[in-house]
PDB file of C-alpha atoms in Angstrom:
ATOM      1  CA  MET A   1    -101.480  25.199 -46.184  1.00 33.00           C
ATOM      2  CA  SER A   2    -101.084  27.255 -43.005  1.00 39.00           C
ATOM      3  CA  ASP A   3     -97.831  28.834 -41.825  1.00 40.00           C
ATOM      4  CA  VAL A   4     -97.835  26.460 -38.850  1.00 37.00           C
ATOM      5  CA  GLN A   5     -98.196  23.518 -41.235  1.00 39.00           C
ATOM      6  CA  ASP A   6     -95.318  24.850 -43.370  1.00 40.00           C
ATOM      7  CA  ASP A   7     -93.179  25.221 -40.246  1.00 38.00           C
ATOM      8  CA  LEU A   8     -94.075  21.697 -39.152  1.00 35.00           C
ATOM      9  CA  ASP A   9     -93.165  20.222 -42.521  1.00 38.00           C
ATOM     10  CA  ALA A  10     -89.868  22.150 -42.604  1.00 38.00           C
ATOM     11  CA  ALA A  11     -88.906  21.185 -39.045  1.00 38.00           C
ATOM     12  CA  PRO A  12     -85.851  19.049 -38.363  1.00 46.00           C
ATOM     13  CA  ALA A  13     -86.417  15.339 -38.828  1.00 47.00           C
ATOM     14  CA  GLY A  14     -85.826  14.552 -35.128  1.00 75.00           C
ATOM     15  CA  ILE A  15     -88.891  12.334 -34.964  1.00 83.00           C
ATOM     16  CA  PRO A  16     -90.998  10.992 -37.861  1.00 89.00           C
ATOM     17  CA  TRP A  17     -93.407  13.492 -39.440  1.00 89.00           C
ATOM     18  CA  HIS A  18     -96.530  11.518 -38.452  1.00 89.00           C
ATOM     19  CA  GLU A  19     -95.320  11.410 -34.863  1.00 90.00           C
ATOM     20  CA  ARG A  20     -94.683  15.175 -34.918  1.00 90.00           C
ATOM     21  CA  ARG A  21     -98.180  15.813 -36.241  1.00 92.00           C
ATOM     22  CA  ALA A  22     -99.812  13.619 -33.590  1.00 92.00           C
ATOM     23  CA  ALA A  23     -97.675  15.188 -30.844  1.00 90.00           C
ATOM     24  CA  ASP A  24     -98.502  18.685 -32.113  1.00 91.00           C
ATOM     25  CA  LEU A  25    -102.234  18.012 -31.960  1.00 94.00           C
ATOM     26  CA  GLY A  26    -101.930  16.286 -28.593  1.00 94.00           C
ATOM     27  CA  LEU A  27     -99.985  19.079 -26.942  1.00 95.00           C
ATOM     28  CA  ARG A  28    -102.378  21.758 -28.251  1.00 95.00           C
ATOM     29  CA  LEU A  29    -105.388  19.834 -26.912  1.00 97.00           C
ATOM     30  CA  TYR A  30    -103.615  19.184 -23.602  1.00 96.00           C
ATOM     31  CA  ALA A  31    -102.770  22.879 -23.206  1.00 96.00           C
ATOM     32  CA  SER A  32    -106.337  23.887 -24.111  1.00 95.00           C
ATOM     33  CA  PHE A  33    -108.264  21.529 -21.846  1.00 97.00           C
ATOM     34  CA  VAL A  34    -106.017  20.898 -18.846  1.00 97.00           C
ATOM     35  CA  SER A  35    -105.332  23.607 -16.284  1.00 97.00           C
ATOM     36  CA  PRO A  36    -101.794  24.974 -15.865  1.00 97.00           C
ATOM     37  CA  ALA A  37    -101.894  23.696 -12.256  1.00 97.00           C
ATOM     38  CA  ALA A  38    -102.687  20.125 -13.380  1.00 98.00           C
ATOM     39  CA  ILE A  39     -99.993  20.301 -16.063  1.00 98.00           C
ATOM     40  CA  LEU A  40     -97.557  21.544 -13.410  1.00 98.00           C
ATOM     41  CA  ARG A  41     -98.376  18.529 -11.223  1.00 98.00           C
ATOM     42  CA  ALA A  42     -97.579  16.201 -14.144  1.00 98.00           C
ATOM     43  CA  PHE A  43     -94.409  18.193 -14.922  1.00 98.00           C
ATOM     44  CA  ARG A  44     -93.204  17.824 -11.322  1.00 98.00           C
ATOM     45  CA  ARG A  45     -94.226  14.174 -10.960  1.00 98.00           C
ATOM     46  CA  ASP A  46     -92.254  12.978 -13.989  1.00 98.00           C
ATOM     47  CA  ALA A  47     -89.186  15.167 -13.413  1.00 98.00           C
ATOM     48  CA  LEU A  48     -88.967  14.164  -9.770  1.00 97.00           C
ATOM     49  CA  GLN A  49     -89.484  10.485 -10.650  1.00 98.00           C
ATOM     50  CA  ALA A  50     -86.567  10.796 -13.114  1.00 98.00           C
ATOM     51  CA  ARG A  51     -84.453  12.256 -10.312  1.00 97.00           C
ATOM     52  CA  THR A  52     -85.468   9.494  -7.896  1.00 97.00           C
ATOM     53  CA  LEU A  53     -84.602   6.790 -10.426  1.00 97.00           C
ATOM     54  CA  ALA A  54     -81.107   8.267 -10.770  1.00 97.00           C
ATOM     55  CA  GLN A  55     -80.516   8.535  -7.021  1.00 96.00           C
ATOM     56  CA  GLY A  56     -80.169   4.795  -6.553  1.00 89.00           C
ATOM     57  CA  LEU A  57     -77.383   4.402  -9.116  1.00 96.00           C
ATOM     58  CA  SER A  58     -73.665   4.151  -8.628  1.00 97.00           C
ATOM     59  CA  GLU A  59     -71.734   6.862 -10.455  1.00 97.00           C
ATOM     60  CA  GLU A  60     -70.508   4.258 -12.933  1.00 97.00           C
ATOM     61  CA  GLN A  61     -74.089   3.196 -13.726  1.00 97.00           C
ATOM     62  CA  GLY A  62     -75.264   6.810 -13.997  1.00 98.00           C
ATOM     63  CA  ARG A  63     -72.498   7.658 -16.479  1.00 98.00           C
ATOM     64  CA  ALA A  64     -72.884   4.481 -18.596  1.00 97.00           C
ATOM     65  CA  ARG A  65     -74.165   5.253 -22.076  1.00 97.00           C
ATOM     66  CA  VAL A  66     -76.816   2.718 -23.007  1.00 95.00           C
ATOM     67  CA  ARG A  67     -78.421   2.267 -26.422  1.00 96.00           C
ATOM     68  CA  ILE A  68     -82.190   1.850 -26.229  1.00 97.00           C
ATOM     69  CA  ALA A  69     -84.802   1.197 -28.883  1.00 95.00           C
ATOM     70  CA  ARG A  70     -86.425   4.336 -30.257  1.00 94.00           C
ATOM     71  CA  PHE A  71     -89.900   5.030 -28.928  1.00 94.00           C
ATOM     72  CA  PRO A  72     -92.358   7.883 -29.630  1.00 92.00           C
ATOM     73  CA  GLY A  73     -90.900  11.282 -28.768  1.00 90.00           C
ATOM     74  CA  ILE A  74     -87.249  10.199 -28.758  1.00 92.00           C
ATOM     75  CA  GLU A  75     -84.865  11.241 -31.492  1.00 91.00           C
ATOM     76  CA  ASP A  76     -82.355   8.732 -32.817  1.00 91.00           C
ATOM     77  CA  SER A  77     -79.553  11.024 -31.635  1.00 90.00           C
ATOM     78  CA  SER A  78     -80.652  10.639 -27.995  1.00 92.00           C
ATOM     79  CA  ARG A  79     -81.001   6.857 -27.945  1.00 94.00           C
ATOM     80  CA  ASP A  80     -77.521   6.282 -26.524  1.00 96.00           C
ATOM     81  CA  TRP A  81     -77.432   8.662 -23.574  1.00 97.00           C
ATOM     82  CA  SER A  82     -76.553   7.888 -19.982  1.00 98.00           C
ATOM     83  CA  VAL A  83     -78.973   8.556 -17.133  1.00 98.00           C
ATOM     84  CA  TYR A  84     -76.915  11.604 -16.119  1.00 98.00           C
ATOM     85  CA  MET A  85     -76.928  12.912 -19.698  1.00 98.00           C
ATOM     86  CA  THR A  86     -80.712  12.590 -19.739  1.00 98.00           C
ATOM     87  CA  LEU A  87     -80.961  14.548 -16.475  1.00 98.00           C
ATOM     88  CA  ASP A  88     -78.584  17.179 -17.899  1.00 98.00           C
ATOM     89  CA  HIS A  89     -80.873  17.551 -20.908  1.00 97.00           C
ATOM     90  CA  LEU A  90     -83.926  17.920 -18.641  1.00 98.00           C
ATOM     91  CA  VAL A  91     -82.190  20.640 -16.610  1.00 98.00           C
ATOM     92  CA  MET A  92     -81.347  22.579 -19.789  1.00 96.00           C
ATOM     93  CA  VAL A  93     -84.766  22.210 -21.410  1.00 96.00           C
ATOM     94  CA  ASN A  94     -86.785  22.943 -18.266  1.00 97.00           C
ATOM     95  CA  THR A  95     -84.692  26.043 -17.564  1.00 95.00           C
ATOM     96  CA  ALA A  96     -85.051  27.287 -21.144  1.00 93.00           C
ATOM     97  CA  VAL A  97     -88.827  26.695 -21.178  1.00 95.00           C
ATOM     98  CA  MET A  98     -89.182  28.490 -17.827  1.00 95.00           C
ATOM     99  CA  VAL A  99     -87.386  31.544 -19.252  1.00 91.00           C
ATOM    100  CA  LEU A 100     -89.551  31.447 -22.400  1.00 91.00           C
ATOM    101  CA  ILE A 101     -92.796  31.157 -20.437  1.00 94.00           C
ATOM    102  CA  HIS A 102     -91.831  34.112 -18.254  1.00 92.00           C
ATOM    103  CA  ALA A 103     -90.875  36.225 -21.275  1.00 90.00           C
ATOM    104  CA  ILE A 104     -94.017  35.303 -23.213  1.00 90.00           C
ATOM    105  CA  CYS A 105     -96.344  36.003 -20.281  1.00 90.00           C
ATOM    106  CA  THR A 106     -94.739  39.344 -19.471  1.00 87.00           C
ATOM    107  CA  ASP A 107     -94.797  40.419 -23.146  1.00 73.00           C
ATOM    108  CA  HIS A 108     -91.076  41.042 -23.267  1.00 69.00           C
ATOM    109  CA  ASN A 109     -89.585  41.013 -26.737  1.00 62.00           C
ATOM    110  CA  HIS A 110     -86.907  38.654 -25.491  1.00 65.00           C
ATOM    111  CA  GLY A 111     -85.467  37.627 -28.846  1.00 68.00           C
ATOM    112  CA  ALA A 112     -84.316  34.330 -27.333  1.00 66.00           C
ATOM    113  CA  GLU A 113     -83.431  31.631 -29.784  1.00 68.00           C
ATOM    114  CA  ILE A 114     -82.963  28.180 -28.370  1.00 70.00           C
ATOM    115  CA  GLY A 115     -81.924  25.554 -30.873  1.00 71.00           C
ATOM    116  CA  LEU A 116     -81.806  21.820 -30.459  1.00 71.00           C
ATOM    117  CA  GLU A 117     -78.011  22.020 -30.310  1.00 75.00           C
ATOM    118  CA  ASP A 118     -78.348  24.281 -27.241  1.00 78.00           C
ATOM    119  CA  VAL A 119     -79.959  21.509 -25.198  1.00 86.00           C
ATOM    120  CA  ARG A 120     -77.687  18.594 -26.101  1.00 92.00           C
ATOM    121  CA  PRO A 121     -76.361  17.043 -22.902  1.00 96.00           C
ATOM    122  CA  HIS A 122     -72.720  17.013 -21.965  1.00 93.00           C
ATOM    123  CA  ASP A 123     -70.984  13.655 -22.408  1.00 95.00           C
ATOM    124  CA  ASP A 124     -69.366  14.038 -18.980  1.00 97.00           C
ATOM    125  CA  ALA A 125     -72.597  14.810 -17.087  1.00 97.00           C
ATOM    126  CA  GLY A 126     -72.329  13.475 -13.562  1.00 97.00           C
ATOM    127  CA  PRO A 127     -74.285  12.898 -10.372  1.00 98.00           C
ATOM    128  CA  ASP A 128     -74.538  16.652  -9.726  1.00 98.00           C
ATOM    129  CA  ARG A 129     -77.330  16.622 -12.330  1.00 98.00           C
ATOM    130  CA  ILE A 130     -79.599  14.933  -9.771  1.00 98.00           C
ATOM    131  CA  VAL A 131     -79.495  17.991  -7.483  1.00 98.00           C
ATOM    132  CA  ALA A 132     -79.540  20.345 -10.485  1.00 98.00           C
ATOM    133  CA  LEU A 133     -82.778  18.797 -11.772  1.00 98.00           C
ATOM    134  CA  GLY A 134     -84.453  19.196  -8.386  1.00 97.00           C
ATOM    135  CA  ALA A 135     -83.420  22.866  -8.289  1.00 98.00           C
ATOM    136  CA  ALA A 136     -84.613  23.446 -11.875  1.00 98.00           C
ATOM    137  CA  VAL A 137     -88.007  21.899 -11.059  1.00 98.00           C
ATOM    138  CA  GLU A 138     -88.423  24.165  -8.023  1.00 98.00           C
ATOM    139  CA  ARG A 139     -87.483  27.316  -9.999  1.00 98.00           C
ATOM    140  CA  TYR A 140     -89.866  26.326 -12.808  1.00 98.00           C
ATOM    141  CA  THR A 141     -92.649  25.646 -10.283  1.00 98.00           C
ATOM    142  CA  ASP A 142     -92.155  29.034  -8.642  1.00 98.00           C
ATOM    143  CA  VAL A 143     -92.300  30.927 -11.960  1.00 97.00           C
ATOM    144  CA  VAL A 144     -95.357  29.059 -13.264  1.00 97.00           C
ATOM    145  CA  GLN A 145     -97.255  29.451  -9.988  1.00 97.00           C
ATOM    146  CA  ARG A 146     -96.529  33.212  -9.903  1.00 96.00           C
ATOM    147  CA  LEU A 147     -97.740  33.607 -13.505  1.00 94.00           C
ATOM    148  CA  GLY A 148    -101.035  31.816 -12.795  1.00 92.00           C
ATOM    149  CA  ALA A 149    -103.212  31.197 -15.851  1.00 93.00           C
ATOM    150  CA  LEU A 150    -100.285  31.581 -18.295  1.00 94.00           C
ATOM    151  CA  ARG A 151    -102.191  33.981 -20.520  1.00 87.00           C
ATOM    152  CA  SER A 152    -100.110  35.374 -23.339  1.00 84.00           C
ATOM    153  CA  ARG A 153    -100.519  37.133 -26.641  1.00 81.00           C
ATOM    154  CA  GLU A 154     -96.944  36.474 -27.632  1.00 86.00           C
ATOM    155  CA  ARG A 155     -95.748  33.172 -29.059  1.00 89.00           C
ATOM    156  CA  HIS A 156     -92.347  31.622 -29.506  1.00 89.00           C
ATOM    157  CA  PRO A 157     -91.473  29.014 -32.158  1.00 88.00           C
ATOM    158  CA  HIS A 158     -90.756  25.433 -31.197  1.00 89.00           C
ATOM    159  CA  PRO A 159     -88.427  23.646 -33.666  1.00 85.00           C
ATOM    160  CA  TRP A 160     -90.995  20.897 -34.334  1.00 86.00           C
ATOM    161  CA  PHE A 161     -94.367  22.477 -33.539  1.00 90.00           C
ATOM    162  CA  GLY A 162     -94.078  26.069 -34.717  1.00 89.00           C
ATOM    163  CA  PRO A 163     -95.261  29.095 -32.711  1.00 92.00           C
ATOM    164  CA  LEU A 164     -96.530  28.216 -29.232  1.00 94.00           C
ATOM    165  CA  ASN A 165     -98.048  30.348 -26.482  1.00 94.00           C
ATOM    166  CA  ALA A 166     -97.070  30.057 -22.816  1.00 95.00           C
ATOM    167  CA  ARG A 167     -99.638  27.362 -21.950  1.00 97.00           C
ATOM    168  CA  GLN A 168     -98.528  25.294 -24.925  1.00 97.00           C
ATOM    169  CA  TRP A 169     -94.850  25.600 -23.921  1.00 96.00           C
ATOM    170  CA  HIS A 170     -95.874  24.510 -20.415  1.00 97.00           C
ATOM    171  CA  ALA A 171     -97.585  21.440 -21.921  1.00 97.00           C
ATOM    172  CA  VAL A 172     -94.463  20.696 -23.986  1.00 97.00           C
ATOM    173  CA  ALA A 173     -92.335  20.784 -20.822  1.00 97.00           C
ATOM    174  CA  ALA A 174     -94.600  18.310 -19.023  1.00 98.00           C
ATOM    175  CA  ILE A 175     -94.737  15.926 -21.998  1.00 97.00           C
ATOM    176  CA  HIS A 176     -90.969  16.266 -22.410  1.00 96.00           C
ATOM    177  CA  ASN A 177     -90.372  15.279 -18.767  1.00 98.00           C
ATOM    178  CA  ARG A 178     -92.631  12.234 -19.172  1.00 98.00           C
ATOM    179  CA  THR A 179     -90.799  11.150 -22.334  1.00 97.00           C
ATOM    180  CA  HIS A 180     -87.355  11.369 -20.747  1.00 98.00           C
ATOM    181  CA  ARG A 181     -88.512   9.741 -17.505  1.00 98.00           C
ATOM    182  CA  ALA A 182     -89.558   6.801 -19.699  1.00 98.00           C
ATOM    183  CA  GLN A 183     -86.146   6.943 -21.379  1.00 98.00           C
ATOM    184  CA  ILE A 184     -84.417   6.639 -17.998  1.00 98.00           C
ATOM    185  CA  GLU A 185     -86.608   3.644 -17.131  1.00 98.00           C
ATOM    186  CA  LYS A 186     -85.563   1.985 -20.396  1.00 97.00           C
ATOM    187  CA  ILE A 187     -81.882   2.740 -19.718  1.00 98.00           C
ATOM    188  CA  LEU A 188     -82.197   1.187 -16.251  1.00 97.00           C
ATOM    189  CA  ARG A 189     -83.814  -1.958 -17.648  1.00 96.00           C
ATOM    190  CA  ARG A 190     -80.874  -2.320 -20.066  1.00 95.00           C
ATOM    191  CA  LEU A 191     -78.372  -1.755 -17.256  1.00 94.00           C
ATOM    192  CA  GLN A 192     -80.010  -4.499 -15.204  1.00 90.00           C
ATOM    193  CA  SER A 193     -80.110  -7.059 -18.024  1.00 82.00           C
TER     194      SER A 193
END
């Protein structure tokens, strides 16, 4: 068994093992066959849609924690977040991935360790997360566009997928935005029922 396979099997149980394996294969294919520019468009589209969905809410609705059914890509521990908590999580993850991509592409031995506990949203996340997500998306866009093809020799471990290069981290960020945009849509449906 490969080291990547060992890492995958030893990863936290956030999502079922078969889902992790399918996601791992999918993200590696996505990163290999889709250009960084096209991935960036998907990254922006889903993050900005998440922001737009939150803009129409009252503060009370945005702060309301809503339990949703688990769907692929969502951990059980994140099934009862509010819309603002979800945006807070996106701000943290997108910022962390941006820093990792920059470090990987510039071959800096950054030594950064970002654990799942480092990107847990704050319970008291508020409407300021709407503006914060927009700013995080623009910073991420600027860094990725300046780095171009996202070529890298260095890799950095993902807690579920093992060592990833810059293009693969970029793919993770886009898929992650799509997953949490879908989460916000599910939260809104529950709020409206």
